Short mmCIF file of C-alpha atoms and ligand atoms in Angstrom, two decimals:
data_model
loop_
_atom_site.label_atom_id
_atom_site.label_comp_id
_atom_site.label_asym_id
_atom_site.label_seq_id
_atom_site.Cartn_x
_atom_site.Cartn_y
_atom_site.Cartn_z
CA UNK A 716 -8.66 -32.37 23.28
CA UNK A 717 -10.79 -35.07 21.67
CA UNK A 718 -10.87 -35.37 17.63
CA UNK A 719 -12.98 -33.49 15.66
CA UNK A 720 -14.30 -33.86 11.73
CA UNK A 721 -13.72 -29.55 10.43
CA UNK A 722 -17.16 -29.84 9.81
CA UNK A 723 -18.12 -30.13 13.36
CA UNK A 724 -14.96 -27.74 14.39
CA UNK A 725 -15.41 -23.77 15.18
CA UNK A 726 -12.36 -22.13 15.13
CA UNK A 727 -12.55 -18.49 16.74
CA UNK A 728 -9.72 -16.50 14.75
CA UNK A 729 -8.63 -13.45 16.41
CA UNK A 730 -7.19 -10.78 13.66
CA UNK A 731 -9.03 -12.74 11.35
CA UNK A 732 -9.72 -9.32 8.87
CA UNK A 733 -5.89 -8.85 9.05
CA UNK A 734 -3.33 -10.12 6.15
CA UNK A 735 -2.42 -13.12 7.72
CA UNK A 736 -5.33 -13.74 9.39
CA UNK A 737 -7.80 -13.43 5.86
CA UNK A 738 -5.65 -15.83 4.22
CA UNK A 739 -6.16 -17.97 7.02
CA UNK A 740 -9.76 -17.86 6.85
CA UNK A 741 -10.00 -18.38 3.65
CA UNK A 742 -7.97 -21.71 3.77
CA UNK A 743 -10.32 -23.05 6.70
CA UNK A 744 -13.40 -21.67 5.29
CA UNK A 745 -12.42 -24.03 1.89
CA UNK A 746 -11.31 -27.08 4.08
CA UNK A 747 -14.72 -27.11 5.56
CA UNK A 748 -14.26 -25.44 8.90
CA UNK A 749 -16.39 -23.15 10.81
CA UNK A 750 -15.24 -19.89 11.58
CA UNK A 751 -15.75 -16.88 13.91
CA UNK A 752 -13.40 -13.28 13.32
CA UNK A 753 -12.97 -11.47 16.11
CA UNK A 754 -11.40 -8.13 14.98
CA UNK A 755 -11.22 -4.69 15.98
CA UNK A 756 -10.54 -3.64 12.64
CA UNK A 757 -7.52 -0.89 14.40
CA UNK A 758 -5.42 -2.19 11.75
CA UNK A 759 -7.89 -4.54 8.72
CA UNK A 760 -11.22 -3.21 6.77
CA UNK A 761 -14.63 -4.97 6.90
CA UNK A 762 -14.15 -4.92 3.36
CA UNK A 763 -11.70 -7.80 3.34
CA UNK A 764 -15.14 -9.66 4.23
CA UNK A 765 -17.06 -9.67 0.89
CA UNK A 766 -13.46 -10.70 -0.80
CA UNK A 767 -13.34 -13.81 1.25
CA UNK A 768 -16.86 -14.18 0.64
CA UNK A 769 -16.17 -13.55 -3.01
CA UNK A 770 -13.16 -16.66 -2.89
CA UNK A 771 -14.83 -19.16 -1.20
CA UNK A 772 -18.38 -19.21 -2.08
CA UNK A 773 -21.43 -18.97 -0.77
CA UNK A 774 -21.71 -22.09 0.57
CA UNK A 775 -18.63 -22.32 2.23
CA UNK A 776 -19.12 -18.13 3.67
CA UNK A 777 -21.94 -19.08 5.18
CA UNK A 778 -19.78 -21.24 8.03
CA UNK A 779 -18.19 -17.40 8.83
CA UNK A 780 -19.33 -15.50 11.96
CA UNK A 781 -17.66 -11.73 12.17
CA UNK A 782 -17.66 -9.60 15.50
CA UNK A 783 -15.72 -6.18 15.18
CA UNK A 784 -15.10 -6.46 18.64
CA UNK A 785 -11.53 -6.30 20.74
CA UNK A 786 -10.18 -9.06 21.98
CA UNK A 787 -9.27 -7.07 25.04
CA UNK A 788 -12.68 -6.47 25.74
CA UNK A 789 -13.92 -9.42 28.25
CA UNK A 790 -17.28 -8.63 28.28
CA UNK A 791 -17.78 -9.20 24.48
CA UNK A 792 -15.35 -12.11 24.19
CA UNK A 793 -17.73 -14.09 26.64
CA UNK A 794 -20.90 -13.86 24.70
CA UNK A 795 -18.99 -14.73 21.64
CA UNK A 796 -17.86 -17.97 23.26
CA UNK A 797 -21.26 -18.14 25.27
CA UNK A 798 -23.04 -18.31 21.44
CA UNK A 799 -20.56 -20.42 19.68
CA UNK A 800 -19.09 -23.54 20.42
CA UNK A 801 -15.17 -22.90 19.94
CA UNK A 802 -13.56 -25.89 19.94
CA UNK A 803 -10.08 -24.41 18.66
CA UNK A 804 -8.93 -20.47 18.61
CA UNK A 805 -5.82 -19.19 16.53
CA UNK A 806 -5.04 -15.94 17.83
CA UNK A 807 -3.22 -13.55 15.51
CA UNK A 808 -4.68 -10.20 16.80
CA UNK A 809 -1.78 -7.85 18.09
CA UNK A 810 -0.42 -4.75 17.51
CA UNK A 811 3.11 -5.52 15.01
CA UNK A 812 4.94 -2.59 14.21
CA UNK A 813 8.32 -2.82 15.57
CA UNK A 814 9.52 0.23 15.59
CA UNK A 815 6.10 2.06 16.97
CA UNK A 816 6.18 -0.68 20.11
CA UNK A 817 10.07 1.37 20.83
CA UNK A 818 8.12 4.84 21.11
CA UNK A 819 4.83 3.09 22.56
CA UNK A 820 5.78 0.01 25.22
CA UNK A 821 3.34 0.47 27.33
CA UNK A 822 0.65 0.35 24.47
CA UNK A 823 2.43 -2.40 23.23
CA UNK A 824 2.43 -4.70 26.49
CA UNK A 825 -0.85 -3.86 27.67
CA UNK A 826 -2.52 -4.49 24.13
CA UNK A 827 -0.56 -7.38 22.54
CA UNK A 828 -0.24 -9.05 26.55
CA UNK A 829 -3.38 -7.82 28.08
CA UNK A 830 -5.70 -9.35 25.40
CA UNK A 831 -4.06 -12.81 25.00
CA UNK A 832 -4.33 -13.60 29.10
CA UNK A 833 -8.33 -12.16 28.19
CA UNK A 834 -8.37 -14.66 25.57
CA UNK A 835 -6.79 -17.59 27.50
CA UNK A 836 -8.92 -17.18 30.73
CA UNK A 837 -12.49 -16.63 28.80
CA UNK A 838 -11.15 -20.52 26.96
CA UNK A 839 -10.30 -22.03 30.24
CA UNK A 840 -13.80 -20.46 31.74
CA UNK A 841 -15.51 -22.48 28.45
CA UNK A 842 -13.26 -25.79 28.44
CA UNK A 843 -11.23 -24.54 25.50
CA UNK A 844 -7.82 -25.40 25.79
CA UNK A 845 -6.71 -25.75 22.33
CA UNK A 846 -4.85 -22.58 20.67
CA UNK A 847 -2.73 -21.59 17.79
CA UNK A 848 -0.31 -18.64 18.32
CA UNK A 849 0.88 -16.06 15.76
CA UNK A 850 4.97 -16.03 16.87
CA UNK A 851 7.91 -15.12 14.93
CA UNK A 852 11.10 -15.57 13.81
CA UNK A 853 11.94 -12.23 16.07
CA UNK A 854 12.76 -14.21 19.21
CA UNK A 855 15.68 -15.93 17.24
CA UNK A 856 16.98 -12.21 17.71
CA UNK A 857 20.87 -12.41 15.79
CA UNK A 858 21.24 -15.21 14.85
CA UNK A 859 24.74 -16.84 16.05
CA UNK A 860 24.01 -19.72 13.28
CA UNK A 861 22.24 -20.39 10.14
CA UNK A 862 19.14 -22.57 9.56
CA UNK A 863 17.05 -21.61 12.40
CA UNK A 864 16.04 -24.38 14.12
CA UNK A 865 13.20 -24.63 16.73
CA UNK A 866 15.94 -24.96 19.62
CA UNK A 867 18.40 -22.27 17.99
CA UNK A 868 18.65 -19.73 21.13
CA UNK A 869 16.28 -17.26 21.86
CA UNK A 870 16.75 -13.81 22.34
CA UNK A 871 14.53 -11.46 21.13
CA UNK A 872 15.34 -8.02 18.96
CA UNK A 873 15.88 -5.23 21.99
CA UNK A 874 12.36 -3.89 21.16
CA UNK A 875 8.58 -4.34 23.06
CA UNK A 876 7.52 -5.96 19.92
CA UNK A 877 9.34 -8.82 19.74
CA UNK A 878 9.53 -9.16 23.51
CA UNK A 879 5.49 -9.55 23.70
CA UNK A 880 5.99 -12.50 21.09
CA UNK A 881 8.34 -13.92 23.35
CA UNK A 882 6.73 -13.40 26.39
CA UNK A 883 3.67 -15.11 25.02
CA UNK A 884 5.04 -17.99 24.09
CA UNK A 885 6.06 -18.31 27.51
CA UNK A 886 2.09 -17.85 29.18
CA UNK A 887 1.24 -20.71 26.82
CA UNK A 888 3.50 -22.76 27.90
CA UNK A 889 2.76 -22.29 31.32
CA UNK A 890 -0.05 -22.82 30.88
CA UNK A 891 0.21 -26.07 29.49
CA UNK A 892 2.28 -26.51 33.08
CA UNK A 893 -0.66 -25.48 35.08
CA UNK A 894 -3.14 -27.96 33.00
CA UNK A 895 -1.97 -30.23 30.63
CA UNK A 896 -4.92 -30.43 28.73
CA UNK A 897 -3.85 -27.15 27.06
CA UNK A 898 -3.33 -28.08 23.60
CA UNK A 899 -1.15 -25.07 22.51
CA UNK A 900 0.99 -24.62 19.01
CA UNK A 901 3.51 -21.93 18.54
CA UNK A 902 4.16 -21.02 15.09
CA UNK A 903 7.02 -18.69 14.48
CA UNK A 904 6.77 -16.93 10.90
CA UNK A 905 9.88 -15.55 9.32
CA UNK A 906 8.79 -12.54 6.56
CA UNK A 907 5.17 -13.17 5.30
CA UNK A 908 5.05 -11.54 1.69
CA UNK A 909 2.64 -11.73 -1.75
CA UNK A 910 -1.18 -11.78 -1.54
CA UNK A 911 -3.69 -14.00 -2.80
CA UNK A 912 -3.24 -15.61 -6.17
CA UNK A 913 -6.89 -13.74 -7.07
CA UNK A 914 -5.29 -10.40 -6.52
CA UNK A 915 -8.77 -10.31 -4.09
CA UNK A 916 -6.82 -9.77 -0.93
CA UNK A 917 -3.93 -8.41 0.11
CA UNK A 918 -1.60 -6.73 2.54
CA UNK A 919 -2.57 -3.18 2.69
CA UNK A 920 -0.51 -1.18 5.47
CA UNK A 921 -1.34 2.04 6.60
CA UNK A 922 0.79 5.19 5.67
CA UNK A 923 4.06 4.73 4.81
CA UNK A 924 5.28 0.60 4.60
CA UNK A 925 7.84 -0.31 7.25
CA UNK A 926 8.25 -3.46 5.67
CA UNK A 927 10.61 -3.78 2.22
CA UNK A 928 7.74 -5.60 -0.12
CA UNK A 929 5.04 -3.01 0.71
CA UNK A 930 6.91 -0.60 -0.23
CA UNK A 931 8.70 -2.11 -3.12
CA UNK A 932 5.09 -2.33 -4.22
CA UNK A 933 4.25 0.72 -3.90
CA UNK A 934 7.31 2.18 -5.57
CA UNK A 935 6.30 0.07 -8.39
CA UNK A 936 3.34 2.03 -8.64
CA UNK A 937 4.48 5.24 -8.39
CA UNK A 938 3.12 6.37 -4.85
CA UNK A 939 6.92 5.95 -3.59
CA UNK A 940 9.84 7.59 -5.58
CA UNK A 941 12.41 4.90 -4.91
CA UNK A 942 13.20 2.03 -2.60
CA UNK A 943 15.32 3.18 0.23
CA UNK A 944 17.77 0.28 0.95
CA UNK A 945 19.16 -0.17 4.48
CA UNK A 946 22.40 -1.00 4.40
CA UNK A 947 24.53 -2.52 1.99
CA UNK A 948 27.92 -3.45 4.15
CA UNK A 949 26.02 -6.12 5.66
CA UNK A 950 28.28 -9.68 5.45
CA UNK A 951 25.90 -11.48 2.67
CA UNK A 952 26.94 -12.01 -0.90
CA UNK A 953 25.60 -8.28 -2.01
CA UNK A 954 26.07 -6.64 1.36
CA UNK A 955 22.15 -5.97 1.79
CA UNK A 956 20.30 -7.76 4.05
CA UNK A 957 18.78 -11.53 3.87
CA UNK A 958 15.62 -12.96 5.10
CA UNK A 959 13.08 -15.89 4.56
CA UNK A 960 10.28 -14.71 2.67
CA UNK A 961 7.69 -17.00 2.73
CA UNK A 962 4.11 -16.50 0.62
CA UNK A 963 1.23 -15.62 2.86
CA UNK A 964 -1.00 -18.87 1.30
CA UNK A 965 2.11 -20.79 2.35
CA UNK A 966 1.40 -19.49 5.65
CA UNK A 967 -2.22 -20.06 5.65
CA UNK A 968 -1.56 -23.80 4.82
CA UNK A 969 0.63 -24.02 7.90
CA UNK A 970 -2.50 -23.04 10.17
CA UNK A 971 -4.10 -25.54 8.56
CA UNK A 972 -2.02 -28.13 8.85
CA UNK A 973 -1.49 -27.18 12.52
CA UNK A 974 -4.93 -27.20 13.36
CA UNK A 975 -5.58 -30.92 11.74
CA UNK A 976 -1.94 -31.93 13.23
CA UNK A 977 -3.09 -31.25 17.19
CA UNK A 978 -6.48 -32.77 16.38
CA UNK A 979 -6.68 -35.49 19.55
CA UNK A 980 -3.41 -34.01 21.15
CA UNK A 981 -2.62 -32.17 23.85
CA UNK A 982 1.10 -30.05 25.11
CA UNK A 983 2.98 -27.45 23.60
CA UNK A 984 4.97 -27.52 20.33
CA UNK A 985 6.59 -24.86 18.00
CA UNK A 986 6.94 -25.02 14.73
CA UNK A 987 9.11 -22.25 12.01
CA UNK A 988 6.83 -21.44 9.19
CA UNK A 989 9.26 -20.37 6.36
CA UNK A 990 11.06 -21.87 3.37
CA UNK A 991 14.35 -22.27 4.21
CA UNK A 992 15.43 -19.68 1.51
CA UNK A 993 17.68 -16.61 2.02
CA UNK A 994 16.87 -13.50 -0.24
CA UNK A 995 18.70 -10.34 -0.19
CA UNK A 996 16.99 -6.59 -0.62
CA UNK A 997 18.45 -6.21 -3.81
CA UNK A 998 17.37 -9.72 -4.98
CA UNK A 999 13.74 -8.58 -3.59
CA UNK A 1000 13.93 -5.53 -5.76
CA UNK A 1001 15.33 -6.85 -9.27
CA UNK A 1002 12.35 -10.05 -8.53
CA UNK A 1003 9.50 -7.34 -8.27
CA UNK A 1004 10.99 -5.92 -10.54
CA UNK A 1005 10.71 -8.69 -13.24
CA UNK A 1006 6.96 -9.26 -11.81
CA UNK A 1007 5.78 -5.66 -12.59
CA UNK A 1008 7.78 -5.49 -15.90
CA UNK A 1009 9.77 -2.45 -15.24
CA UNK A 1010 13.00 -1.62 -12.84
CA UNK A 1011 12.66 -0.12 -9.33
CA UNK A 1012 14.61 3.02 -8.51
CA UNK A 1013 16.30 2.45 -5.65
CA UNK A 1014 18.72 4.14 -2.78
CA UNK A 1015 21.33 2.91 -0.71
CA UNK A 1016 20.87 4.52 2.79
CA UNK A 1017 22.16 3.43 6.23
CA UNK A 1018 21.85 0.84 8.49
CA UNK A 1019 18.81 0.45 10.17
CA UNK A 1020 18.49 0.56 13.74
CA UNK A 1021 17.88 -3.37 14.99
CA UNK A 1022 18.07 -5.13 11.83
CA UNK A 1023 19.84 -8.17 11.95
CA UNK A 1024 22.17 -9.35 8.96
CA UNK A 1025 20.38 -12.71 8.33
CA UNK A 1026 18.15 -15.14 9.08
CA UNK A 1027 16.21 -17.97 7.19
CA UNK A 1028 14.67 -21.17 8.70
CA UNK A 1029 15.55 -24.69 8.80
CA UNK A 1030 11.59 -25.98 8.43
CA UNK A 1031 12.40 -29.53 8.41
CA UNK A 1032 10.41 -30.07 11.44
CA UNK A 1033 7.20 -28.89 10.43
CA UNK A 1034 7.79 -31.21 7.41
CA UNK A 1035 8.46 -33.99 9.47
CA UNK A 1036 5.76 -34.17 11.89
CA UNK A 1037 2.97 -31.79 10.17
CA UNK A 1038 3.60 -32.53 6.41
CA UNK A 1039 4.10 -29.23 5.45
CA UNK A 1040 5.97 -27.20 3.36
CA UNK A 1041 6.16 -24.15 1.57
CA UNK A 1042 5.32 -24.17 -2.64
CA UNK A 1043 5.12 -20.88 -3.57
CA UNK A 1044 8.51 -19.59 -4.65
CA UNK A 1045 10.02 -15.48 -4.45
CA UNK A 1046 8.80 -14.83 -8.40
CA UNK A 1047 5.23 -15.87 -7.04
CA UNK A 1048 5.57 -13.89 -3.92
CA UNK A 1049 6.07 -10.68 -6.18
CA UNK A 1050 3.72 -11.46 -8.94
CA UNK A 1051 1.10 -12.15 -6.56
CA UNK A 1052 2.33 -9.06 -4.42
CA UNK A 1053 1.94 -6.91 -7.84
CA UNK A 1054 -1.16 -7.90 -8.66
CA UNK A 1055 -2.81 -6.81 -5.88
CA UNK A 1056 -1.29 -3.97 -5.94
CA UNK A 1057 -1.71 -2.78 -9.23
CA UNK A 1058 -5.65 -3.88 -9.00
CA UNK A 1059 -5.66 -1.87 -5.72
CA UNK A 1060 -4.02 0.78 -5.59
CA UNK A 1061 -5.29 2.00 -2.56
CA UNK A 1062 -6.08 -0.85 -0.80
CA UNK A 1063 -9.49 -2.21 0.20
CA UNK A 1064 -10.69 1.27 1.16
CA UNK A 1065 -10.01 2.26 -2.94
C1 WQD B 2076 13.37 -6.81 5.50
C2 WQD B 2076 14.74 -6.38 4.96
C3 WQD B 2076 15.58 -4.39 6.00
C4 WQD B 2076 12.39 -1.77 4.49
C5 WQD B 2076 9.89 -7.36 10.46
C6 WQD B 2076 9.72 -7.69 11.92
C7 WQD B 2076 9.40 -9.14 12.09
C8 WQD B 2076 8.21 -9.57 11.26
C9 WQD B 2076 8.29 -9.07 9.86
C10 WQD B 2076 6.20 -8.28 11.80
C11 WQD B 2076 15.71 -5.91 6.04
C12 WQD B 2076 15.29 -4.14 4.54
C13 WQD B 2076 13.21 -2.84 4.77
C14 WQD B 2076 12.89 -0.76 3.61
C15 WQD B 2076 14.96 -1.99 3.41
N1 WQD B 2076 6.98 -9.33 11.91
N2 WQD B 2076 14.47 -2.94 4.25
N3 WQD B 2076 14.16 -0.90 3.11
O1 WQD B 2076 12.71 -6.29 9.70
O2 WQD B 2076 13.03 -8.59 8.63
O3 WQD B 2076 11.00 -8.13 9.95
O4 WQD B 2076 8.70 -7.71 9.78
O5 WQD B 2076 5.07 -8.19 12.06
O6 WQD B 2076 9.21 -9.40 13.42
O7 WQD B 2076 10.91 -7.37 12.60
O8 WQD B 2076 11.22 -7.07 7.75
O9 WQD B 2076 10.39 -6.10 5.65
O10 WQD B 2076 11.03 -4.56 7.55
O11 WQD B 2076 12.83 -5.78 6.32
O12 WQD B 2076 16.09 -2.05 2.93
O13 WQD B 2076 12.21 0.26 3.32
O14 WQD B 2076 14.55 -5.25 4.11
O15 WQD B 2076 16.73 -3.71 6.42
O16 WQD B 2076 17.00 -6.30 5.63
P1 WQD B 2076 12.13 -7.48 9.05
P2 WQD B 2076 11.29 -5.82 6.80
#
């Protein structure tokens, strides 16, 4: 995997229209990079297009290439790569709710499994060998102790979800085996949260939010009557649960500095993308709370199936050998969450 100026690199970004994924492209498109989406738009609008257009600039949108195309879809993928030189690929694109992979496994394997070993074998058919994968904190499963490190043991949540995440990381890394010119970089997010500082792009779920911020937001606004909080027996200081929220331009700065980190290198390294930082529900709530200016109702409610009672990340490594690190901090996260929220209400389709 010879070095490359971002100038000269193309970096195909599968889920690209998504919420981590936008952010993403955004980041490269202002470092200089070129970029290709390739999105199927199942779960992201073509409307997130303009607003990256809209952040970067002209001259800098006019390095992006969009296909609305799935990744799944061989036939396509080929004269994508066949008309654009991809030197690097990050590939978010995957179906992520958790509990919908329980009810839908075989959806869930096929899809999220199925299109990465498309992906992988139309690179190896072009020479590319170098690729960034969207993993997560899941495969930590319960934690047994706290920081997560990289080599804390794996055992992913008992659903298809987190199991495909797994199970990926594992091709890659056989693949790497099989030729090591594969240049591959596992990045395992703990809980992405907040928007983009412009309140231009967002997170923007559809129906009903699985995930606590969403739906904090959208409390906060009124669609929602109150916050339901799982559990509050858990063994943390307030007996709700804790996780690592990290901002999603924190995250998008971590692609980055993956990307210029395995420049010139080639084999297989993981990296946690979080900030090291525990946060409980309730300390979610009464932050959002301060962001929007007024208190969220709130219920407590059971357990949920599969949750775990912690987890936050020891990110020292990425630090250490990438130079990263996270800035933004959980009053950001939920100002930057509420204001694109409150400027759309519903979303890019509003
Ligand atoms: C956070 C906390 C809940 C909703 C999931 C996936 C993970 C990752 C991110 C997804 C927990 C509590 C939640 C609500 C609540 N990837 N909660 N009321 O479960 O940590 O992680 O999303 O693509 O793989 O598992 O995130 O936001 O759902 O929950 O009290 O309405 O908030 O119990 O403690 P989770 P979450």
């Amino acid at each position: 995997s010879e070095k490359i100026a971002p100038a000269d690199t193309c970096v195909l970004v599968t889920g690209g229209a998504g919420f981590i994924g936008s952010h993403t492209v955004v980041e490269l498109l202002q470092d200089g990079y070129q970029v290709v989406i390739v999105d199927d738009l199942s779960n992201a609008s073509a409307r997130v297009l303009d607003r990256i257009a809209t952040i970067v600039g002209e001259q800098a949108a006019a390095n992006l290439t969009f296909y609305e195309a799935d990744v799944n879809d061989r036939e396509t993928l080929t004269k994508i790569f066949d008309a654009h030189h991809i030197d690097r690929v990050i590939h978010f694109a995957g179906f992520k709710a958790v509990g919908q992979s329980v009810s839908m496994p075989i959806e869930y394997y096929a899809n999220n499994i199925g299109s990465t070993l498309t992906l992988v074998d139309v690179m190896r058919v072009h020479g590319c060998t170098s690729i960034i994968f969207s993993s997560s904190a899941t495969v930590y499963g319960d934690p047994d102790s706290l920081p997560l490190t990289e080599a804390s043991p794996k055992k992913p949540a008992t659903n298809p979800y987190g199991w495909t995440k797994w199970m990926i990381e594992q091709i890659l890394t056989d693949l790497n085996t099989a030729d090591p010119e594969w240049n591959v970089v596992l990045l395992r997010y703990f809980n992405p949260i907040g928007a983009h500082p412009s309140g231009l792009m967002g997170e923007d779920p559809k129906g009903i939010p699985n995930n606590l911020v969403p739906y904090v937001a959208q409390t906060a606004i009124g669609k929602l009557d109150a916050v339901h909080v799982f559990g509050d027996d858990y063994d943390t200081p307030d007996g709700t649960g804790v996780r690592d929220y990290i901002h999603v331009c924190d995250l998008a700065t971590g692609h980055a500095s993956a990307l210029a980190w395995m420049n010139g290198r080639t084999g297989v390294e993981v990296f946690n993308l979080g900030t090291g930082r525990g946060t409980s529900v309730l300390e979610i709530i009464h932050a959002f709370g301060r962001a929007c200016g007024k208190e969220i109702p709130y219920v407590i409610e059971a357990r949920r199936a599969g949750d775990v009672t912690s987890n936050y990340a020891d990110c020292s490594k990425a630090k250490a050998q990438m130079g990263w690190k996270a800035r933004y901090d959980i009053d950001d996260m939920c100002h930057d969450s509420w204001r694109w929220q409150s400027t759309n209400p519903d979303g890019y389709e509003g």
